[in-house]
Short mmCIF file of C-alpha atoms and ligand atoms in Angstrom, two decimals:
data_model
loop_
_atom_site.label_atom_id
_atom_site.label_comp_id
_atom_site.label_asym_id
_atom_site.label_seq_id
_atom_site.Cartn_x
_atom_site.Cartn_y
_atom_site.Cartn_z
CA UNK A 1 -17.28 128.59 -35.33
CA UNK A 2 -19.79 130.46 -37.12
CA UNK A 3 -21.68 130.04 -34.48
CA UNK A 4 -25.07 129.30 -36.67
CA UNK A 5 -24.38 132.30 -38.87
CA UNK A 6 -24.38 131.65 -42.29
CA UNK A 7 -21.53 133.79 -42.96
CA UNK A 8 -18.93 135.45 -40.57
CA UNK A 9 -20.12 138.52 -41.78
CA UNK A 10 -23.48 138.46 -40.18
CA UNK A 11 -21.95 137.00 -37.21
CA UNK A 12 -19.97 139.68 -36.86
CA UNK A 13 -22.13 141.89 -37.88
CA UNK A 14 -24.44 141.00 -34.75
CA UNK A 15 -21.79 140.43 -32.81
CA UNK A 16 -21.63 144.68 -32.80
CA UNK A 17 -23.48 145.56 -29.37
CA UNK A 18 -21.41 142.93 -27.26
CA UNK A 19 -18.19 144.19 -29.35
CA UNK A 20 -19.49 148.35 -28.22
CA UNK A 21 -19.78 147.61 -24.78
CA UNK A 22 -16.74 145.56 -24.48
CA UNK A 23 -14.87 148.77 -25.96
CA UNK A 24 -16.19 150.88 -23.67
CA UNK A 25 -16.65 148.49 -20.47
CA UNK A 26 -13.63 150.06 -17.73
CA UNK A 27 -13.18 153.17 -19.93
CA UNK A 28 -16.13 155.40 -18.32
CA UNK A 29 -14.77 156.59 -15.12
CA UNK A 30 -15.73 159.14 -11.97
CA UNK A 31 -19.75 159.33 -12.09
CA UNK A 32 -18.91 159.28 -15.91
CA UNK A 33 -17.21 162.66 -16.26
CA UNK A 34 -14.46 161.32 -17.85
CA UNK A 35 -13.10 158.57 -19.45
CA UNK A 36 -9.70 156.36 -18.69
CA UNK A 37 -7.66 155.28 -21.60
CA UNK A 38 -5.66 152.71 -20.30
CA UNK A 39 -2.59 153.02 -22.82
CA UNK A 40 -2.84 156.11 -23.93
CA UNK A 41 -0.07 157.11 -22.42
CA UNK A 42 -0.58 160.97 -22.72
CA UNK A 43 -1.22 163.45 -19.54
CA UNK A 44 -3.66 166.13 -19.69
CA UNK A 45 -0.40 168.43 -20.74
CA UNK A 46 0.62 166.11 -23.22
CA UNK A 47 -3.20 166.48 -24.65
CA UNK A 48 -3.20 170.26 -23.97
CA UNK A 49 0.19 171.28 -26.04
CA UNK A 50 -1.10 169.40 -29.23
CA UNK A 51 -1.95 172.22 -31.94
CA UNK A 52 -3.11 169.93 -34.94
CA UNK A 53 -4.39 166.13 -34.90
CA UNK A 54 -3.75 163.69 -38.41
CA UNK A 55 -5.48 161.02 -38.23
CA UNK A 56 -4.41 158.33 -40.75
CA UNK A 57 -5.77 155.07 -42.09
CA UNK A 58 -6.35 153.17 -44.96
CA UNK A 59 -10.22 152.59 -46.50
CA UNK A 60 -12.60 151.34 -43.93
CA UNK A 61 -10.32 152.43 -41.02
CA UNK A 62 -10.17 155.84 -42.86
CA UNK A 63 -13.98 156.37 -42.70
CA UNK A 64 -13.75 155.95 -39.01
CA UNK A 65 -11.35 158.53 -39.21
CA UNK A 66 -13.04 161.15 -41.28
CA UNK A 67 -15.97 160.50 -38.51
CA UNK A 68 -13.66 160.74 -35.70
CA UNK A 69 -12.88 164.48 -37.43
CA UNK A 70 -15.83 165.67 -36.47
CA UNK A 71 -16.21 164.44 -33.05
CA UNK A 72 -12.61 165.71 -32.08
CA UNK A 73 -12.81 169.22 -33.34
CA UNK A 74 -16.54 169.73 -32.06
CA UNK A 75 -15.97 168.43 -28.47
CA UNK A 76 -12.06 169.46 -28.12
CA UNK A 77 -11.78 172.41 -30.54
CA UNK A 78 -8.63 170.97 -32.06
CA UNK A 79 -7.81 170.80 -36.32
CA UNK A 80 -7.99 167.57 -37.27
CA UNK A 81 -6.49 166.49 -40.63
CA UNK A 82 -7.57 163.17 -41.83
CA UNK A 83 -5.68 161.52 -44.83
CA UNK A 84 -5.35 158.10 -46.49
CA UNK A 85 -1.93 156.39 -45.52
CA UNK A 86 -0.48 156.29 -49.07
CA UNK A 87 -0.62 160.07 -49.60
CA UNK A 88 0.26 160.96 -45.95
CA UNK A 89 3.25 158.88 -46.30
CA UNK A 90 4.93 161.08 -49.41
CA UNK A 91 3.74 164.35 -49.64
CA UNK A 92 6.61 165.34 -46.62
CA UNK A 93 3.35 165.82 -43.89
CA UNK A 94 3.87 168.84 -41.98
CA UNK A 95 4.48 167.43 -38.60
CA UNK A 96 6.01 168.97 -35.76
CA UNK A 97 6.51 168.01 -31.98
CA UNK A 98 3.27 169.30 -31.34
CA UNK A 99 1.64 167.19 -33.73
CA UNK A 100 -0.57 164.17 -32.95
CA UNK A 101 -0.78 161.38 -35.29
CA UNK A 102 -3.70 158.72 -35.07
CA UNK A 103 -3.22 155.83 -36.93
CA UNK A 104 -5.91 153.84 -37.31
CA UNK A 105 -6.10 150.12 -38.47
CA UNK A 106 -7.70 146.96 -37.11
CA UNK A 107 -5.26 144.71 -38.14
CA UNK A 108 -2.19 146.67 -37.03
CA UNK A 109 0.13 145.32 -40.17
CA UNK A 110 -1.42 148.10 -43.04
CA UNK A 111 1.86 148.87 -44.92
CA UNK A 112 0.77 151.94 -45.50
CA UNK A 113 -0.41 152.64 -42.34
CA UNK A 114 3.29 151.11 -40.81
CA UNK A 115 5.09 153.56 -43.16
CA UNK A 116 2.84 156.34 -42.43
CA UNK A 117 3.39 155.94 -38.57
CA UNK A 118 7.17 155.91 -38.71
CA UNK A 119 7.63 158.75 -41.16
CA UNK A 120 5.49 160.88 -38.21
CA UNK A 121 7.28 159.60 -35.40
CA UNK A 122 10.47 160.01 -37.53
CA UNK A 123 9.55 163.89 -37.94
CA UNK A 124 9.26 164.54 -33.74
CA UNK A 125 5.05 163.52 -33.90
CA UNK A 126 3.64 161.78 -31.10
CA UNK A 127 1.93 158.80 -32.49
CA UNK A 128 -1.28 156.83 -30.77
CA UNK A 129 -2.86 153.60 -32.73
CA UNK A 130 -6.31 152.89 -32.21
CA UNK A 131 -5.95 148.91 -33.03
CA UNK A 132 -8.19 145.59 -32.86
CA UNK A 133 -4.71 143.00 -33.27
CA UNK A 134 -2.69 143.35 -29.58
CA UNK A 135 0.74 144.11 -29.87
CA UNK A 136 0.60 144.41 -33.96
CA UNK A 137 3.36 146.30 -35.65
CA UNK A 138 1.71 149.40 -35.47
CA UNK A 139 0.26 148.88 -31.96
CA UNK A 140 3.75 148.09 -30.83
CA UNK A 141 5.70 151.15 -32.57
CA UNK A 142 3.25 153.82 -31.52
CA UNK A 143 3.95 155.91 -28.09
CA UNK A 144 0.09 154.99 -27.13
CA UNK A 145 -2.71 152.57 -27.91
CA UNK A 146 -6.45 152.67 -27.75
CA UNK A 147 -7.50 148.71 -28.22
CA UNK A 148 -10.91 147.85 -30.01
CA UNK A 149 -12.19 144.97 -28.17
CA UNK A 150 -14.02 143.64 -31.55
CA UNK A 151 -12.45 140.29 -31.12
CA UNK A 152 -11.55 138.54 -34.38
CA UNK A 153 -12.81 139.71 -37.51
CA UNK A 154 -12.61 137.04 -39.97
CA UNK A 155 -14.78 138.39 -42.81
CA UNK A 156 -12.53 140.39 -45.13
CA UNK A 157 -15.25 143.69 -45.01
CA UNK A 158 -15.28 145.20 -41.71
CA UNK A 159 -17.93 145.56 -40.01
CA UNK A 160 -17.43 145.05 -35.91
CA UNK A 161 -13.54 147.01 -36.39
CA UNK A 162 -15.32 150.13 -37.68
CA UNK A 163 -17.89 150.62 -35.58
CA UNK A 164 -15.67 150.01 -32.54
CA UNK A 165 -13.41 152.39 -34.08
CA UNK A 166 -15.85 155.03 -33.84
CA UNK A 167 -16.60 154.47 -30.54
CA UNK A 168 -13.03 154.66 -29.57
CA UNK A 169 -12.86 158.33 -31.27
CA UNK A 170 -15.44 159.35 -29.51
CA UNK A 171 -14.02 157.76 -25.95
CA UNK A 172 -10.76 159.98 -27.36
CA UNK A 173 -12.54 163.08 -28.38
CA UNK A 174 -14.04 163.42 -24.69
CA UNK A 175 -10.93 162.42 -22.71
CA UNK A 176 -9.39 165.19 -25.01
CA UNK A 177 -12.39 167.57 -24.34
CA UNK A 178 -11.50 166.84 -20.95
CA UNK A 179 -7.94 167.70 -20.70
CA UNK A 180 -8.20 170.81 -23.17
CA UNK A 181 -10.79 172.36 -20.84
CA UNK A 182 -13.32 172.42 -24.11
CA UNK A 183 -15.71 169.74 -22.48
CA UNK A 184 -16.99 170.54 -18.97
CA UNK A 185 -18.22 167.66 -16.77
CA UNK A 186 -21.93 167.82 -17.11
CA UNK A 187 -21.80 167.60 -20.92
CA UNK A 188 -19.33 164.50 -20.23
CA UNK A 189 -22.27 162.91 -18.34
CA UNK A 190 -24.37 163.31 -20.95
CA UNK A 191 -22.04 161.65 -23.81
CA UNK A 192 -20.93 159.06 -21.80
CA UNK A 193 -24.21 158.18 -20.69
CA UNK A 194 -25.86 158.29 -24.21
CA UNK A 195 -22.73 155.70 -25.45
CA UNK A 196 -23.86 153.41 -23.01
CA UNK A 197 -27.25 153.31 -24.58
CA UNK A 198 -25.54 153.06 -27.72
CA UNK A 199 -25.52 148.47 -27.54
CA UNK A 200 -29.11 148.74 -26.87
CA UNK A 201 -30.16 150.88 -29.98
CA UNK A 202 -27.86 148.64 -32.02
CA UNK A 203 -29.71 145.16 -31.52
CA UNK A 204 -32.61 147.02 -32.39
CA UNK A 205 -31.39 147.76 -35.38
CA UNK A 206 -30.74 144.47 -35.60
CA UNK A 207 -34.22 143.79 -35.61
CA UNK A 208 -35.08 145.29 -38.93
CA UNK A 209 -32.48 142.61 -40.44
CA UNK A 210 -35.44 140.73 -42.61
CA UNK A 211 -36.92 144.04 -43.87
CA UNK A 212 -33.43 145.16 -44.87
CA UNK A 213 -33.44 141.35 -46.62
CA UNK A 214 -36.39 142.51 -48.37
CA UNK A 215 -35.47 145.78 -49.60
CA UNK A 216 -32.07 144.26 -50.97
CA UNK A 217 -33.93 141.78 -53.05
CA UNK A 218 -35.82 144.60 -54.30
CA UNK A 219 -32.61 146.20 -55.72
CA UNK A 220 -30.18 143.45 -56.11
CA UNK A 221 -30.21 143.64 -59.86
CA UNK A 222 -29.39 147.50 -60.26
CA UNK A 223 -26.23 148.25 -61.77
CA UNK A 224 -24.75 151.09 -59.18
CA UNK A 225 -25.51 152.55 -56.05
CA UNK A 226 -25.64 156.14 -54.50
CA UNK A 227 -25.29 156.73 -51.05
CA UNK A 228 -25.65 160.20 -49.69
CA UNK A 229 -25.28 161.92 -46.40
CA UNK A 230 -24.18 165.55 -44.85
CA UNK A 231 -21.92 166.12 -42.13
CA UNK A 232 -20.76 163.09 -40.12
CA UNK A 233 -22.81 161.04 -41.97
CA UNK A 234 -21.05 161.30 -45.44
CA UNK A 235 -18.34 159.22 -44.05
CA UNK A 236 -21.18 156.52 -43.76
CA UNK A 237 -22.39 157.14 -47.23
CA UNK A 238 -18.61 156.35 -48.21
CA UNK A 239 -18.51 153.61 -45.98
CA UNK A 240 -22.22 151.78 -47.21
CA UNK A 241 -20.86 152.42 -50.51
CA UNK A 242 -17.65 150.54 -49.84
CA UNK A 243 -19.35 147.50 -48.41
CA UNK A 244 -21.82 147.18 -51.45
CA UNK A 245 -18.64 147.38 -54.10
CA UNK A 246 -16.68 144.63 -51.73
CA UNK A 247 -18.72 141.89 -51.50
CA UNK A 248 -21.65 142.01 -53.61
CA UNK A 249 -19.69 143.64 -57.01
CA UNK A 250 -22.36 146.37 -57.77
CA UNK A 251 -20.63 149.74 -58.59
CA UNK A 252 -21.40 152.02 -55.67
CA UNK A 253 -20.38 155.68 -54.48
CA UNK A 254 -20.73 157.46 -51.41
CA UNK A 255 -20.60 161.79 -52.17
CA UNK A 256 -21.87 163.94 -49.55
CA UNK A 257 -25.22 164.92 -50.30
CA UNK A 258 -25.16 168.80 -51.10
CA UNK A 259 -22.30 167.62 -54.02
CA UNK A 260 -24.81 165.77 -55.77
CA UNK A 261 -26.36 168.28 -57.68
CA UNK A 262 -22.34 169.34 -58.65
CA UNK A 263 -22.31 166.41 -60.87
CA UNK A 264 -23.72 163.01 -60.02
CA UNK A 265 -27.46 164.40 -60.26
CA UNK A 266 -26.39 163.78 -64.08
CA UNK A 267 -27.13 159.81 -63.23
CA UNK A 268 -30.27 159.34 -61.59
CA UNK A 269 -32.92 157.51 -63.53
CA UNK A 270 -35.32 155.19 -62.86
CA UNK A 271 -33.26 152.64 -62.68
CA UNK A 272 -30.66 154.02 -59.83
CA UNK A 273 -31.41 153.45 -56.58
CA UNK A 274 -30.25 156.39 -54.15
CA UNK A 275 -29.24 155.85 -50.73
CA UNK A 276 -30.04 158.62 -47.96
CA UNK A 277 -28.52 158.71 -44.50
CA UNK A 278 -31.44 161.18 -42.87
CA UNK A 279 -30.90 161.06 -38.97
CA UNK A 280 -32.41 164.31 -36.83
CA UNK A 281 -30.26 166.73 -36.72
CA UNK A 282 -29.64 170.20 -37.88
CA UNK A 283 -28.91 169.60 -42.12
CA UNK A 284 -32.22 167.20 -42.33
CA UNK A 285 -33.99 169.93 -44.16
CA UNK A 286 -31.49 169.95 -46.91
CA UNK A 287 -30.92 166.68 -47.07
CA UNK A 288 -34.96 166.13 -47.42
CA UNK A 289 -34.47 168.61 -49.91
CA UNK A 290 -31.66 166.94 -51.72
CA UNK A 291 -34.02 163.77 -51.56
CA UNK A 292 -36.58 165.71 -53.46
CA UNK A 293 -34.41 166.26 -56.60
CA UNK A 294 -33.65 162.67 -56.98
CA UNK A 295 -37.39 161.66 -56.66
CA UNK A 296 -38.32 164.41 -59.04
CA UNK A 297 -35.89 162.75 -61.44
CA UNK A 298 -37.28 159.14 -60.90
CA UNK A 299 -34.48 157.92 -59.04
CA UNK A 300 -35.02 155.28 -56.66
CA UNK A 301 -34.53 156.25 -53.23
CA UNK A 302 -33.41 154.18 -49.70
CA UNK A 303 -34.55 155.96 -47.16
CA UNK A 304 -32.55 155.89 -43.28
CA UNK A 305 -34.53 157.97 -41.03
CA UNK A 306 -34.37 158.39 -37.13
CA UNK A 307 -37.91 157.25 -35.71
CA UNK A 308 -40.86 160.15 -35.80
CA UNK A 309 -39.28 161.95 -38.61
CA UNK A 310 -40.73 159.67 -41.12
CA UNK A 311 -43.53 161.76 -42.57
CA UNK A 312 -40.88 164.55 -42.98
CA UNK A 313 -39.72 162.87 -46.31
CA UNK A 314 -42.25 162.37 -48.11
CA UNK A 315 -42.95 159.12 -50.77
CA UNK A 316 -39.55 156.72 -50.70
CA UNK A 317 -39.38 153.34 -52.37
CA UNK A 318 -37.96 151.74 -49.38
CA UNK A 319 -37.55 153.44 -45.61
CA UNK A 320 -36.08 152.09 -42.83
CA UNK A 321 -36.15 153.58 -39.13
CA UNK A 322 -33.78 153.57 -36.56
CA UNK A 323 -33.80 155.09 -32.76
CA UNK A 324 -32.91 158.40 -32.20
CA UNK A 325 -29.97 158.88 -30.79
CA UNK A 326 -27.95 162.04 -30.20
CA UNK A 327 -26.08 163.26 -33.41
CA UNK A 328 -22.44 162.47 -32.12
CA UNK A 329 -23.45 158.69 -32.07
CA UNK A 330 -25.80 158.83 -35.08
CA UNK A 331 -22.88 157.55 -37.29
CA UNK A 332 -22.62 154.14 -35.32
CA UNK A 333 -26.45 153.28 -35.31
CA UNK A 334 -26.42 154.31 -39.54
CA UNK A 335 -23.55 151.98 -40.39
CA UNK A 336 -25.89 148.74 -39.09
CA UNK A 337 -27.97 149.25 -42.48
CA UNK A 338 -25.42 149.73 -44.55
CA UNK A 339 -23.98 147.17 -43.50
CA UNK A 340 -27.11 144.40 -43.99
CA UNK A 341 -28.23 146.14 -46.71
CA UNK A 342 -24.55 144.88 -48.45
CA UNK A 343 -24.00 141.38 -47.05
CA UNK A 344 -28.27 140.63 -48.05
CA UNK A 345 -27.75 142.02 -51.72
CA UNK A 346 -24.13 140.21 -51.57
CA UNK A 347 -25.96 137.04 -50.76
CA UNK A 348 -28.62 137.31 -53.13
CA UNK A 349 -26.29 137.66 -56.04
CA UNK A 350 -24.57 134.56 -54.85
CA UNK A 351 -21.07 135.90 -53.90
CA UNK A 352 -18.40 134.49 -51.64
CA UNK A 353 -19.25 137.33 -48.85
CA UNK A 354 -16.27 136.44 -46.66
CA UNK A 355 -13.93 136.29 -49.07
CA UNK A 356 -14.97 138.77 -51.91
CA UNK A 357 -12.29 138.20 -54.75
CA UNK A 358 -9.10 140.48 -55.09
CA UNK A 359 -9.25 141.05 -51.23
CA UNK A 360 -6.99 140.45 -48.68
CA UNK A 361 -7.88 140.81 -44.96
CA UNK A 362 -4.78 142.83 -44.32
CA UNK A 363 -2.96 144.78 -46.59
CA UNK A 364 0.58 144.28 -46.44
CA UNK A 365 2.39 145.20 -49.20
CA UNK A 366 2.19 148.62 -49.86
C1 F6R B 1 -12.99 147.21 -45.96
C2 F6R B 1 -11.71 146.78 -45.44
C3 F6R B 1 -10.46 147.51 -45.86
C4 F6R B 1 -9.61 147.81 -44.62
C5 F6R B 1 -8.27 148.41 -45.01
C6 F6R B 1 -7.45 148.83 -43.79
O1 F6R B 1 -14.03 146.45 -45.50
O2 F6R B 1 -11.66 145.87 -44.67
O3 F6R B 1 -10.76 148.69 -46.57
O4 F6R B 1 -10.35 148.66 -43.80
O5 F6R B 1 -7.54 147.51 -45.78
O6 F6R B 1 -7.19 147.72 -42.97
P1 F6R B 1 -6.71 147.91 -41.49
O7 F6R B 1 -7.79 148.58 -40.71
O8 F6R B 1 -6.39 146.53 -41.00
O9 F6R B 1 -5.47 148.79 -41.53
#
């Protein structure tokens, strides 16, 4: 059932551009100026009255949501609060009938995530799940649903769940661009049409699997791991961080990269290898300047950098390209590294990579 993989992992790992398209097959409607949310179950002047957004998760699932910030308030001009489900849950959340609360969680049983749902909904919030398990508890007790069509993720670390995930924020950040009058129809064209690219891009991604293999035998033996990146990419530093610390033990941390020099500059030495997420767009410059101070200080440095921008960085112990892509999807196509760059070192060290120790595939005690 592997399906030749060594690990479900990697099969779900490259299971990630079938998993994409399935998520957004049937949701791209009307010459692809808007999308169709099936069970949403929100009209335009539902969408319209909302004056603040929470979405709330637990780890994984909660990166997706502090991505899913910054597609909703660029493309529907909304505040978006995103918070982990066990400090939501009792710090009496300031939620109001107009209040939206997006829950996010591929399993749909997160205790925290449960508790954090009915405590909105008990407070007059609206409440929509974004969910991979049909008809979970929290799919089930929410007014509205956005469904992941991920298929089963056996591998305790995510990988498939959160980048559908994303890709579901972004199918709600344009249907709510769309309703609040922030996202005309052209623009719509052009998102939609770039996320249908997005499977594509992925498996070539894909293709850089054995040179990923090589860089993580490089640094399998370091000690920790920093992973850096501005803007929507930080949540992806956080995230490649996360996989590393799951499955393969190293001490990792994701900080977004102009916070480094606030504190964690204090650790790099020759023997730390530094992570950068450097995709085109607008903060490049500073984070090739960031990138700088760690190689003046003899840290190691991982290099992720959209294709053509290469020479803009300067020397790097290890690079790795990717396609461009526009900056809204950028997130997606960075996460594919992160992700083999943890299961390879994971495997090198000899770990059990689908069932890292202390986890549990879904979290339900609280
Ligand atoms: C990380 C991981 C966990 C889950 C978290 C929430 O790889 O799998 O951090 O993301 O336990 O689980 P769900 O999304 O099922 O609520």
């Amino acid at each position: 059932e592997k399906g030749g993989y060594r690990h479900f992992m990697l099969k779900e790992i490259y299971e990630q551009p079938r998993a994409i398209a399935d998520t957004v097959a049937s949701r791209v409607k009307d010459g692809h100026s808007d999308v169709y949310l099936e069970g949403l179950q929100l009209d335009d002047e539902q969408l319209r009255q909302f004056d603040r957004l929470y979405v709330v998760a637990c780890g994984t699932s909660w990166h997706a949501g502090l991505t899913g910030k910054f597609l909703i308030e660029k493309l529907a001009r909304v505040p978006v609060e995103v918070d982990i489900a066990s400090e939501f849950r009792y710090r009496d959340p300031l939620v109001t009938d107009r209040t939206l609360i997006i829950l996010i969680s591929q399993s749909g049983e997160t205790a925290d995530t449960l508790a954090a749902l009915r405590e909105a909904r008990g407070k007059g919030g609206k409440a929509l799940a974004i969910c991979n398990v049909v008809e979970s508890s929290i799919a089930r007790e929410s007014d509205g649903v956005i469904y992941t069509h991920a298929g089963p993720e056996i591998g305790v670390a995510s990988t498939k769940a959160f980048t559908t995930q994303l890709v579901a924020l972004y199918l709600l950040a344009l249907r709510l661009g769309r309703a609040r009058g922030t996202l005309d129809a052209q623009r719509c064209i052009e998102l939609t049409e770039a996320l249908l690219t997005l499977p594509r891009k992925i498996e070539e991604v894909l293709e850089l699997d054995e040179q990923i293999e090589a860089i993580a035998k490089t640094f399998m033996s370091a000690s920790d791991f920093l992973y850096l990146g501005r803007g929507n990419q930080y949540p992806i530093a956080l995230e490649g961080a996360l996989k590393l610390k799951e499955i393969s033990y190293i001490h990792a941390e994701g900080y977004p990269a102009g916070e480094m020099k606030h504190g964690p500059i204090a650790l790099i030495d020759e023997q730390l290898p530094v992570v950068f997420l450097c995709p085109r767009n607008e903060t490049l410059e500073k984070v090739v300047s960031n990138l700088e101070e760690v190689r003046a200080r003899d840290g190691r440095v991982i290099a992720v950098v959209t294709e053509g921008q290469e020479n803009l960085l300067g020397e790097v112990d290890a690079l790795i390209t990717v396609p461009d892509i526009i900056d809204e999807l950028a997130p997606v196509l960075m996460s594919i590294p992160m992700q083999l760059l943890a299961y390879h070192v994971a495997v090198f060290k000899g770990t059990d990579v689908d069932q890292p120790r202390n986890l549990a595939k879904s979290v339900t005690v609280e």
